[in-house]
């Protein structure tokens, strides 16, 4: 099962993850997002992508292939970093 | 002395390999690692074709791409076994989509069954993990659930209709960067 954790220090309570998730995994509580139903998470990671505070972490998600990543660009970035 | 481009090209494209009519290639050449630039070029070209189609044809682009996908699905699936059982049909579908798309049946935790019969139709949710459409759209920074996603919808619908002999529909429920949720409806 997928486990989701929210960094309460980082979460700014914008509620984008609550609105975006079609499975209603998240709910707002005391100004931060709370993953109430992680058992319904299908691992699409759209909440992960839209979170402006990058406060979400998912464990147990099957990573899909990333064929769109260009190794030339990444190797250049690695040199810079 | 440096060579001119023409001389360099002539050298690069010279080969003494003999092609014979009876030669049957047994493997994909060059190896996958060397195909990255080809793949990316193809993804970009495909993405721009779809973007231009959408700009010119508007919403009609979806109908065009769905139709193209459906034809492709019917064409590919006609060589596969016909199945009445929905679960077995999905297995056949996974063989058809192998290497391009991977999916798994999905249900909310509070539901008992994956396959639901309702008002004479059958539906099932599928989570698509690997998807070359998503890869293409992400490569060129285009939104999901547009006309290119309709090619996959058409492809799955065409293939599943061919396998089961029933009319099918595929609805995009949600799209994400790592997986997409789709609902297959069989009538």
PDB file of C-alpha atoms in Angstrom:
ATOM      1  CA  UNK A   1       0.000   0.000   0.000  1.00  0.00           C
ATOM      2  CA  UNK A   2       1.123   3.527  -0.730  1.00  0.00           C
ATOM      3  CA  UNK A   3       2.059   5.629   2.278  1.00  0.00           C
ATOM      4  CA  UNK A   4       1.820   9.390   2.053  1.00  0.00           C
ATOM      5  CA  UNK A   5       3.407  11.845   4.430  1.00  0.00           C
ATOM      6  CA  UNK A   6       2.911  15.596   4.551  1.00  0.00           C
ATOM      7  CA  UNK A   7       5.592  17.900   5.892  1.00  0.00           C
ATOM      8  CA  UNK A   8       3.434  20.061   8.151  1.00  0.00           C
ATOM      9  CA  UNK A   9       6.154  22.685   8.422  1.00  0.00           C
ATOM     10  CA  UNK A  10       6.282  23.067   4.656  1.00  0.00           C
ATOM     11  CA  UNK A  11       2.564  22.716   3.780  1.00  0.00           C
ATOM     12  CA  UNK A  12       1.027  26.138   3.196  1.00  0.00           C
ATOM     13  CA  UNK A  13      -2.560  24.877   3.249  1.00  0.00           C
ATOM     14  CA  UNK A  14      -3.341  25.886  -0.333  1.00  0.00           C
ATOM     15  CA  UNK A  15      -5.554  22.804  -0.757  1.00  0.00           C
ATOM     16  CA  UNK A  16      -4.451  22.085  -4.336  1.00  0.00           C
ATOM     17  CA  UNK A  17      -3.862  18.413  -3.525  1.00  0.00           C
ATOM     18  CA  UNK A  18      -7.357  18.171  -2.028  1.00  0.00           C
ATOM     19  CA  UNK A  19      -8.934  19.625  -5.168  1.00  0.00           C
ATOM     20  CA  UNK A  20      -6.801  17.664  -7.600  1.00  0.00           C
ATOM     21  CA  UNK A  21      -7.039  14.140  -6.191  1.00  0.00           C
ATOM     22  CA  UNK A  22      -9.910  12.252  -7.864  1.00  0.00           C
ATOM     23  CA  UNK A  23      -9.920   9.695  -5.036  1.00  0.00           C
ATOM     24  CA  UNK A  24     -10.301  12.260  -2.235  1.00  0.00           C
ATOM     25  CA  UNK A  25      -7.197  10.969  -0.534  1.00  0.00           C
ATOM     26  CA  UNK A  26      -6.546  14.340   1.126  1.00  0.00           C
ATOM     27  CA  UNK A  27      -8.592  16.520   3.443  1.00  0.00           C
ATOM     28  CA  UNK A  28      -7.828  19.848   5.009  1.00  0.00           C
ATOM     29  CA  UNK A  29      -7.431  19.948   8.774  1.00  0.00           C
ATOM     30  CA  UNK A  30      -5.963  22.685  10.976  1.00  0.00           C
ATOM     31  CA  UNK A  31      -4.633  24.592   7.969  1.00  0.00           C
ATOM     32  CA  UNK A  32      -2.647  21.709   6.494  1.00  0.00           C
ATOM     33  CA  UNK A  33      -3.400  18.853   4.143  1.00  0.00           C
ATOM     34  CA  UNK A  34      -3.954  15.464   5.768  1.00  0.00           C
ATOM     35  CA  UNK A  35      -3.826  12.195   3.771  1.00  0.00           C
ATOM     36  CA  UNK A  36      -7.024  10.604   5.163  1.00  0.00           C
ATOM     37  CA  UNK A  37      -7.449   7.778   2.645  1.00  0.00           C
ATOM     38  CA  UNK A  38      -3.975   6.739   1.389  1.00  0.00           C
ATOM     39  CA  UNK A  39      -5.384   3.270   0.605  1.00  0.00           C
ATOM     40  CA  UNK A  40      -7.206   4.900  -2.338  1.00  0.00           C
ATOM     41  CA  UNK A  41      -4.049   6.429  -3.807  1.00  0.00           C
ATOM     42  CA  UNK A  42      -3.257   5.058  -7.276  1.00  0.00           C
ATOM     43  CA  UNK A  43       0.181   6.664  -7.444  1.00  0.00           C
ATOM     44  CA  UNK A  44      -0.445   9.149 -10.248  1.00  0.00           C
ATOM     45  CA  UNK A  45       1.687  11.697  -8.353  1.00  0.00           C
ATOM     46  CA  UNK A  46      -0.191  14.705  -9.691  1.00  0.00           C
ATOM     47  CA  UNK A  47      -0.509  16.028  -6.106  1.00  0.00           C
ATOM     48  CA  UNK A  48       3.250  15.642  -5.856  1.00  0.00           C
ATOM     49  CA  UNK A  49       3.735  17.690  -8.980  1.00  0.00           C
ATOM     50  CA  UNK A  50       1.312  20.511  -8.195  1.00  0.00           C
ATOM     51  CA  UNK A  51       2.281  21.003  -4.526  1.00  0.00           C
ATOM     52  CA  UNK A  52       3.905  24.461  -4.505  1.00  0.00           C
ATOM     53  CA  UNK A  53       5.609  23.752  -1.169  1.00  0.00           C
ATOM     54  CA  UNK A  54       6.856  20.276  -2.205  1.00  0.00           C
ATOM     55  CA  UNK A  55       5.497  19.048   1.109  1.00  0.00           C
ATOM     56  CA  UNK A  56       4.357  15.587  -0.016  1.00  0.00           C
ATOM     57  CA  UNK A  57       6.182  12.291   0.049  1.00  0.00           C
ATOM     58  CA  UNK A  58       4.876   9.017  -1.320  1.00  0.00           C
ATOM     59  CA  UNK A  59       6.299   5.627  -0.447  1.00  0.00           C
ATOM     60  CA  UNK A  60       5.475   2.473  -2.372  1.00  0.00           C
ATOM     61  CA  UNK A  61       4.578   4.071  -5.712  1.00  0.00           C
ATOM     62  CA  UNK A  62       5.486   2.105  -8.839  1.00  0.00           C
ATOM     63  CA  UNK A  63       7.629   4.478 -10.921  1.00  0.00           C
ATOM     64  CA  UNK A  64       6.634   4.569 -14.557  1.00  0.00           C
ATOM     65  CA  UNK A  65       9.291   4.674 -17.276  1.00  0.00           C
ATOM     66  CA  UNK A  66      10.843   8.061 -17.932  1.00  0.00           C
ATOM     67  CA  UNK A  67      11.705   7.920 -21.580  1.00  0.00           C
ATOM     68  CA  UNK A  68      11.258  11.663 -21.963  1.00  0.00           C
ATOM     69  CA  UNK A  69      14.408  12.379 -19.964  1.00  0.00           C
ATOM     70  CA  UNK A  70      17.323  13.343 -22.170  1.00  0.00           C
ATOM     71  CA  UNK A  71      20.585  11.887 -20.889  1.00  0.00           C
ATOM     72  CA  UNK A  72      22.536  14.607 -22.737  1.00  0.00           C
ATOM     73  CA  UNK A  73      20.672  17.360 -20.894  1.00  0.00           C
ATOM     74  CA  UNK A  74      20.946  15.526 -17.571  1.00  0.00           C
ATOM     75  CA  UNK A  75      24.669  14.928 -17.950  1.00  0.00           C
ATOM     76  CA  UNK A  76      25.155  18.638 -18.721  1.00  0.00           C
ATOM     77  CA  UNK A  77      23.073  19.563 -15.668  1.00  0.00           C
ATOM     78  CA  UNK A  78      25.108  17.185 -13.518  1.00  0.00           C
ATOM     79  CA  UNK A  79      28.293  18.895 -14.627  1.00  0.00           C
ATOM     80  CA  UNK A  80      26.862  22.280 -13.659  1.00  0.00           C
ATOM     81  CA  UNK A  81      25.513  21.055 -10.326  1.00  0.00           C
TER      82      UNK A  81
ATOM     83  CA  UNK B   1      44.436  19.328 -42.646  1.00  0.00           C
ATOM     84  CA  UNK B   2      40.766  19.160 -41.625  1.00  0.00           C
ATOM     85  CA  UNK B   3      38.389  17.388 -43.923  1.00  0.00           C
ATOM     86  CA  UNK B   4      35.462  19.148 -45.545  1.00  0.00           C
ATOM     87  CA  UNK B   5      31.948  18.173 -44.509  1.00  0.00           C
ATOM     88  CA  UNK B   6      31.395  16.437 -47.841  1.00  0.00           C
ATOM     89  CA  UNK B   7      34.510  14.323 -47.401  1.00  0.00           C
ATOM     90  CA  UNK B   8      33.511  13.492 -43.846  1.00  0.00           C
ATOM     91  CA  UNK B   9      30.024  12.492 -44.955  1.00  0.00           C
ATOM     92  CA  UNK B  10      31.389  10.304 -47.731  1.00  0.00           C
ATOM     93  CA  UNK B  11      33.588   8.538 -45.239  1.00  0.00           C
ATOM     94  CA  UNK B  12      30.783   8.102 -42.696  1.00  0.00           C
ATOM     95  CA  UNK B  13      28.398   6.622 -45.197  1.00  0.00           C
ATOM     96  CA  UNK B  14      30.814   4.206 -46.833  1.00  0.00           C
ATOM     97  CA  UNK B  15      30.356   0.568 -45.996  1.00  0.00           C
ATOM     98  CA  UNK B  16      31.248  -2.720 -47.590  1.00  0.00           C
ATOM     99  CA  UNK B  17      28.386  -4.688 -46.079  1.00  0.00           C
ATOM    100  CA  UNK B  18      26.688  -7.051 -48.505  1.00  0.00           C
ATOM    101  CA  UNK B  19      22.870  -7.147 -48.382  1.00  0.00           C
ATOM    102  CA  UNK B  20      21.310 -10.402 -49.489  1.00  0.00           C
ATOM    103  CA  UNK B  21      17.666 -10.981 -50.242  1.00  0.00           C
ATOM    104  CA  UNK B  22      17.505 -13.950 -47.889  1.00  0.00           C
ATOM    105  CA  UNK B  23      18.872 -11.985 -44.918  1.00  0.00           C
ATOM    106  CA  UNK B  24      16.224 -11.730 -42.223  1.00  0.00           C
ATOM    107  CA  UNK B  25      17.097  -9.293 -39.432  1.00  0.00           C
ATOM    108  CA  UNK B  26      16.734 -11.028 -36.091  1.00  0.00           C
ATOM    109  CA  UNK B  27      17.223  -8.139 -33.747  1.00  0.00           C
ATOM    110  CA  UNK B  28      16.447  -4.466 -33.428  1.00  0.00           C
ATOM    111  CA  UNK B  29      19.488  -2.564 -34.569  1.00  0.00           C
ATOM    112  CA  UNK B  30      21.057  -0.406 -33.138  1.00  0.00           C
ATOM    113  CA  UNK B  31      20.650  -1.373 -29.463  1.00  0.00           C
ATOM    114  CA  UNK B  32      18.109   0.533 -27.379  1.00  0.00           C
ATOM    115  CA  UNK B  33      20.695   2.697 -25.627  1.00  0.00           C
ATOM    116  CA  UNK B  34      21.703   4.181 -28.954  1.00  0.00           C
ATOM    117  CA  UNK B  35      18.110   4.879 -29.913  1.00  0.00           C
ATOM    118  CA  UNK B  36      17.543   7.649 -27.388  1.00  0.00           C
ATOM    119  CA  UNK B  37      17.965  10.485 -29.857  1.00  0.00           C
ATOM    120  CA  UNK B  38      15.840   8.730 -32.465  1.00  0.00           C
ATOM    121  CA  UNK B  39      13.125   8.142 -29.896  1.00  0.00           C
ATOM    122  CA  UNK B  40      13.224  11.730 -28.683  1.00  0.00           C
ATOM    123  CA  UNK B  41      13.127  13.035 -32.239  1.00  0.00           C
ATOM    124  CA  UNK B  42      10.110  10.855 -32.915  1.00  0.00           C
ATOM    125  CA  UNK B  43       8.389  11.938 -29.712  1.00  0.00           C
ATOM    126  CA  UNK B  44       8.951  15.606 -30.504  1.00  0.00           C
ATOM    127  CA  UNK B  45       7.746  15.242 -34.083  1.00  0.00           C
ATOM    128  CA  UNK B  46       4.658  13.363 -32.940  1.00  0.00           C
ATOM    129  CA  UNK B  47       3.960  15.978 -30.290  1.00  0.00           C
ATOM    130  CA  UNK B  48       4.212  18.853 -32.762  1.00  0.00           C
ATOM    131  CA  UNK B  49       1.977  17.069 -35.272  1.00  0.00           C
ATOM    132  CA  UNK B  50      -0.684  16.707 -32.590  1.00  0.00           C
ATOM    133  CA  UNK B  51      -0.261  20.293 -31.398  1.00  0.00           C
ATOM    134  CA  UNK B  52      -0.648  21.598 -34.954  1.00  0.00           C
ATOM    135  CA  UNK B  53      -3.617  19.347 -35.574  1.00  0.00           C
ATOM    136  CA  UNK B  54      -5.289  20.747 -32.465  1.00  0.00           C
ATOM    137  CA  UNK B  55      -4.571  24.318 -33.571  1.00  0.00           C
ATOM    138  CA  UNK B  56      -6.067  23.745 -37.011  1.00  0.00           C
ATOM    139  CA  UNK B  57      -8.878  21.284 -36.347  1.00  0.00           C
ATOM    140  CA  UNK B  58      -9.821  22.364 -32.808  1.00  0.00           C
ATOM    141  CA  UNK B  59     -12.000  19.831 -31.033  1.00  0.00           C
ATOM    142  CA  UNK B  60     -12.208  17.791 -34.216  1.00  0.00           C
ATOM    143  CA  UNK B  61      -8.620  16.752 -33.546  1.00  0.00           C
ATOM    144  CA  UNK B  62      -9.838  14.415 -30.827  1.00  0.00           C
ATOM    145  CA  UNK B  63     -12.130  12.617 -33.260  1.00  0.00           C
ATOM    146  CA  UNK B  64      -9.301  12.220 -35.779  1.00  0.00           C
ATOM    147  CA  UNK B  65      -6.815  10.822 -33.278  1.00  0.00           C
ATOM    148  CA  UNK B  66      -9.402   8.582 -31.613  1.00  0.00           C
ATOM    149  CA  UNK B  67     -10.304   7.146 -34.996  1.00  0.00           C
ATOM    150  CA  UNK B  68      -6.644   6.578 -35.850  1.00  0.00           C
ATOM    151  CA  UNK B  69      -6.051   4.821 -32.530  1.00  0.00           C
ATOM    152  CA  UNK B  70      -9.161   2.701 -32.927  1.00  0.00           C
ATOM    153  CA  UNK B  71      -8.135   1.506 -36.377  1.00  0.00           C
ATOM    154  CA  UNK B  72      -4.719   0.653 -35.035  1.00  0.00           C
ATOM    155  CA  UNK B  73      -6.275  -1.250 -32.107  1.00  0.00           C
ATOM    156  CA  UNK B  74      -8.554  -3.284 -34.379  1.00  0.00           C
ATOM    157  CA  UNK B  75      -5.693  -4.003 -36.754  1.00  0.00           C
ATOM    158  CA  UNK B  76      -3.309  -5.208 -34.051  1.00  0.00           C
ATOM    159  CA  UNK B  77      -5.853  -7.164 -32.005  1.00  0.00           C
ATOM    160  CA  UNK B  78      -7.263  -9.187 -34.902  1.00  0.00           C
ATOM    161  CA  UNK B  79      -4.275 -11.518 -34.619  1.00  0.00           C
ATOM    162  CA  UNK B  80      -4.963 -12.173 -30.927  1.00  0.00           C
ATOM    163  CA  UNK B  81      -7.320 -14.654 -29.275  1.00  0.00           C
ATOM    164  CA  UNK B  82     -10.975 -13.692 -28.898  1.00  0.00           C
ATOM    165  CA  UNK B  83     -12.221 -13.793 -25.301  1.00  0.00           C
ATOM    166  CA  UNK B  84     -15.669 -13.401 -23.740  1.00  0.00           C
ATOM    167  CA  UNK B  85     -14.362 -13.184 -20.202  1.00  0.00           C
ATOM    168  CA  UNK B  86     -13.459  -9.579 -19.300  1.00  0.00           C
ATOM    169  CA  UNK B  87     -10.475 -10.522 -17.167  1.00  0.00           C
ATOM    170  CA  UNK B  88      -9.056 -12.768 -19.891  1.00  0.00           C
ATOM    171  CA  UNK B  89      -9.694 -10.015 -22.436  1.00  0.00           C
ATOM    172  CA  UNK B  90      -7.660  -7.634 -20.288  1.00  0.00           C
ATOM    173  CA  UNK B  91      -4.849 -10.170 -20.210  1.00  0.00           C
ATOM    174  CA  UNK B  92      -4.881 -10.254 -24.023  1.00  0.00           C
ATOM    175  CA  UNK B  93      -4.912  -6.461 -24.026  1.00  0.00           C
ATOM    176  CA  UNK B  94      -1.828  -6.390 -21.825  1.00  0.00           C
ATOM    177  CA  UNK B  95      -0.046  -8.607 -24.385  1.00  0.00           C
ATOM    178  CA  UNK B  96      -1.065  -6.226 -27.159  1.00  0.00           C
ATOM    179  CA  UNK B  97       0.115  -3.144 -25.306  1.00  0.00           C
ATOM    180  CA  UNK B  98       3.313  -4.778 -24.041  1.00  0.00           C
ATOM    181  CA  UNK B  99       6.342  -2.504 -24.128  1.00  0.00           C
ATOM    182  CA  UNK B 100       4.302   0.593 -24.932  1.00  0.00           C
ATOM    183  CA  UNK B 101       1.721   0.786 -22.180  1.00  0.00           C
ATOM    184  CA  UNK B 102       1.374  -1.093 -18.911  1.00  0.00           C
ATOM    185  CA  UNK B 103      -1.759  -1.115 -16.816  1.00  0.00           C
ATOM    186  CA  UNK B 104      -3.372  -2.747 -13.819  1.00  0.00           C
ATOM    187  CA  UNK B 105      -7.015  -3.024 -12.773  1.00  0.00           C
ATOM    188  CA  UNK B 106      -7.875  -0.684  -9.950  1.00  0.00           C
ATOM    189  CA  UNK B 107     -10.712  -0.157  -7.475  1.00  0.00           C
ATOM    190  CA  UNK B 108     -11.302   2.150  -4.524  1.00  0.00           C
ATOM    191  CA  UNK B 109     -10.497   0.416  -1.219  1.00  0.00           C
ATOM    192  CA  UNK B 110     -14.143   0.323  -0.113  1.00  0.00           C
ATOM    193  CA  UNK B 111     -15.361  -1.552  -3.213  1.00  0.00           C
ATOM    194  CA  UNK B 112     -15.413  -5.351  -3.340  1.00  0.00           C
ATOM    195  CA  UNK B 113     -14.992  -6.037  -7.040  1.00  0.00           C
ATOM    196  CA  UNK B 114     -12.830  -4.770  -9.831  1.00  0.00           C
ATOM    197  CA  UNK B 115     -15.289  -5.670 -12.566  1.00  0.00           C
ATOM    198  CA  UNK B 116     -18.706  -4.093 -12.071  1.00  0.00           C
ATOM    199  CA  UNK B 117     -21.869  -5.074 -13.953  1.00  0.00           C
ATOM    200  CA  UNK B 118     -24.430  -2.276 -14.122  1.00  0.00           C
ATOM    201  CA  UNK B 119     -27.490  -1.755 -16.345  1.00  0.00           C
ATOM    202  CA  UNK B 120     -26.332  -4.284 -18.942  1.00  0.00           C
ATOM    203  CA  UNK B 121     -22.848  -2.826 -19.236  1.00  0.00           C
ATOM    204  CA  UNK B 122     -19.607  -3.795 -17.601  1.00  0.00           C
ATOM    205  CA  UNK B 123     -17.008  -1.374 -16.368  1.00  0.00           C
ATOM    206  CA  UNK B 124     -13.579  -1.567 -14.856  1.00  0.00           C
ATOM    207  CA  UNK B 125     -11.024   1.041 -13.831  1.00  0.00           C
ATOM    208  CA  UNK B 126      -7.502   0.715 -15.196  1.00  0.00           C
ATOM    209  CA  UNK B 127      -4.435   2.539 -13.947  1.00  0.00           C
ATOM    210  CA  UNK B 128      -1.985   3.089 -16.799  1.00  0.00           C
ATOM    211  CA  UNK B 129       1.570   3.193 -15.500  1.00  0.00           C
ATOM    212  CA  UNK B 130       3.869   3.222 -18.535  1.00  0.00           C
ATOM    213  CA  UNK B 131       2.500   5.185 -21.449  1.00  0.00           C
ATOM    214  CA  UNK B 132       4.344   6.407 -24.534  1.00  0.00           C
ATOM    215  CA  UNK B 133       1.705   9.108 -24.996  1.00  0.00           C
ATOM    216  CA  UNK B 134       2.492  10.581 -21.574  1.00  0.00           C
ATOM    217  CA  UNK B 135       6.215  10.368 -22.319  1.00  0.00           C
ATOM    218  CA  UNK B 136       5.696  12.239 -25.591  1.00  0.00           C
ATOM    219  CA  UNK B 137       3.571  14.957 -24.004  1.00  0.00           C
ATOM    220  CA  UNK B 138       6.037  15.464 -21.186  1.00  0.00           C
ATOM    221  CA  UNK B 139       8.910  15.583 -23.677  1.00  0.00           C
ATOM    222  CA  UNK B 140       7.411  18.592 -25.428  1.00  0.00           C
ATOM    223  CA  UNK B 141       5.674  20.111 -22.394  1.00  0.00           C
ATOM    224  CA  UNK B 142       2.110  19.647 -23.568  1.00  0.00           C
ATOM    225  CA  UNK B 143      -1.004  19.074 -21.452  1.00  0.00           C
ATOM    226  CA  UNK B 144      -2.373  15.580 -20.929  1.00  0.00           C
ATOM    227  CA  UNK B 145      -5.905  14.391 -21.880  1.00  0.00           C
ATOM    228  CA  UNK B 146      -5.725  16.151 -25.258  1.00  0.00           C
ATOM    229  CA  UNK B 147      -5.834  14.616 -28.735  1.00  0.00           C
ATOM    230  CA  UNK B 148      -2.735  12.472 -28.252  1.00  0.00           C
ATOM    231  CA  UNK B 149      -4.365  10.768 -25.248  1.00  0.00           C
ATOM    232  CA  UNK B 150      -7.307  10.042 -27.536  1.00  0.00           C
ATOM    233  CA  UNK B 151      -5.035   7.872 -29.681  1.00  0.00           C
ATOM    234  CA  UNK B 152      -4.482   5.628 -26.668  1.00  0.00           C
ATOM    235  CA  UNK B 153      -8.210   5.667 -25.891  1.00  0.00           C
ATOM    236  CA  UNK B 154      -8.966   4.665 -29.467  1.00  0.00           C
ATOM    237  CA  UNK B 155      -6.238   2.040 -29.414  1.00  0.00           C
ATOM    238  CA  UNK B 156      -7.587   0.396 -26.256  1.00  0.00           C
ATOM    239  CA  UNK B 157     -11.194   0.644 -27.446  1.00  0.00           C
ATOM    240  CA  UNK B 158     -10.323  -0.854 -30.853  1.00  0.00           C
ATOM    241  CA  UNK B 159      -8.311  -3.671 -29.301  1.00  0.00           C
ATOM    242  CA  UNK B 160     -10.869  -4.543 -26.636  1.00  0.00           C
ATOM    243  CA  UNK B 161     -13.734  -4.453 -29.156  1.00  0.00           C
ATOM    244  CA  UNK B 162     -11.810  -6.814 -31.390  1.00  0.00           C
ATOM    245  CA  UNK B 163     -11.038  -9.214 -28.528  1.00  0.00           C
ATOM    246  CA  UNK B 164     -14.452  -9.264 -26.851  1.00  0.00           C
ATOM    247  CA  UNK B 165     -16.728  -8.552 -29.814  1.00  0.00           C
ATOM    248  CA  UNK B 166     -18.553  -5.981 -27.659  1.00  0.00           C
ATOM    249  CA  UNK B 167     -18.852  -2.211 -28.062  1.00  0.00           C
ATOM    250  CA  UNK B 168     -16.434  -0.401 -25.798  1.00  0.00           C
ATOM    251  CA  UNK B 169     -15.769   3.073 -24.475  1.00  0.00           C
ATOM    252  CA  UNK B 170     -12.828   4.476 -22.546  1.00  0.00           C
ATOM    253  CA  UNK B 171     -13.127   7.496 -20.296  1.00  0.00           C
ATOM    254  CA  UNK B 172     -10.155   9.405 -18.945  1.00  0.00           C
ATOM    255  CA  UNK B 173     -10.884   9.870 -15.242  1.00  0.00           C
ATOM    256  CA  UNK B 174      -7.618  11.439 -14.160  1.00  0.00           C
ATOM    257  CA  UNK B 175      -4.181  12.105 -15.585  1.00  0.00           C
ATOM    258  CA  UNK B 176      -0.957  12.414 -13.643  1.00  0.00           C
ATOM    259  CA  UNK B 177       2.785  12.506 -14.256  1.00  0.00           C
ATOM    260  CA  UNK B 178       3.302   8.934 -13.060  1.00  0.00           C
ATOM    261  CA  UNK B 179      -0.003   7.188 -13.810  1.00  0.00           C
ATOM    262  CA  UNK B 180      -3.437   7.837 -15.297  1.00  0.00           C
ATOM    263  CA  UNK B 181      -6.810   6.423 -14.302  1.00  0.00           C
ATOM    264  CA  UNK B 182      -9.142   5.295 -17.068  1.00  0.00           C
ATOM    265  CA  UNK B 183     -12.547   3.654 -17.046  1.00  0.00           C
ATOM    266  CA  UNK B 184     -13.323   0.952 -19.605  1.00  0.00           C
ATOM    267  CA  UNK B 185     -17.024   0.477 -20.324  1.00  0.00           C
ATOM    268  CA  UNK B 186     -18.201  -2.576 -22.256  1.00  0.00           C
ATOM    269  CA  UNK B 187     -21.737  -2.645 -23.637  1.00  0.00           C
TER     270      UNK B 187
END
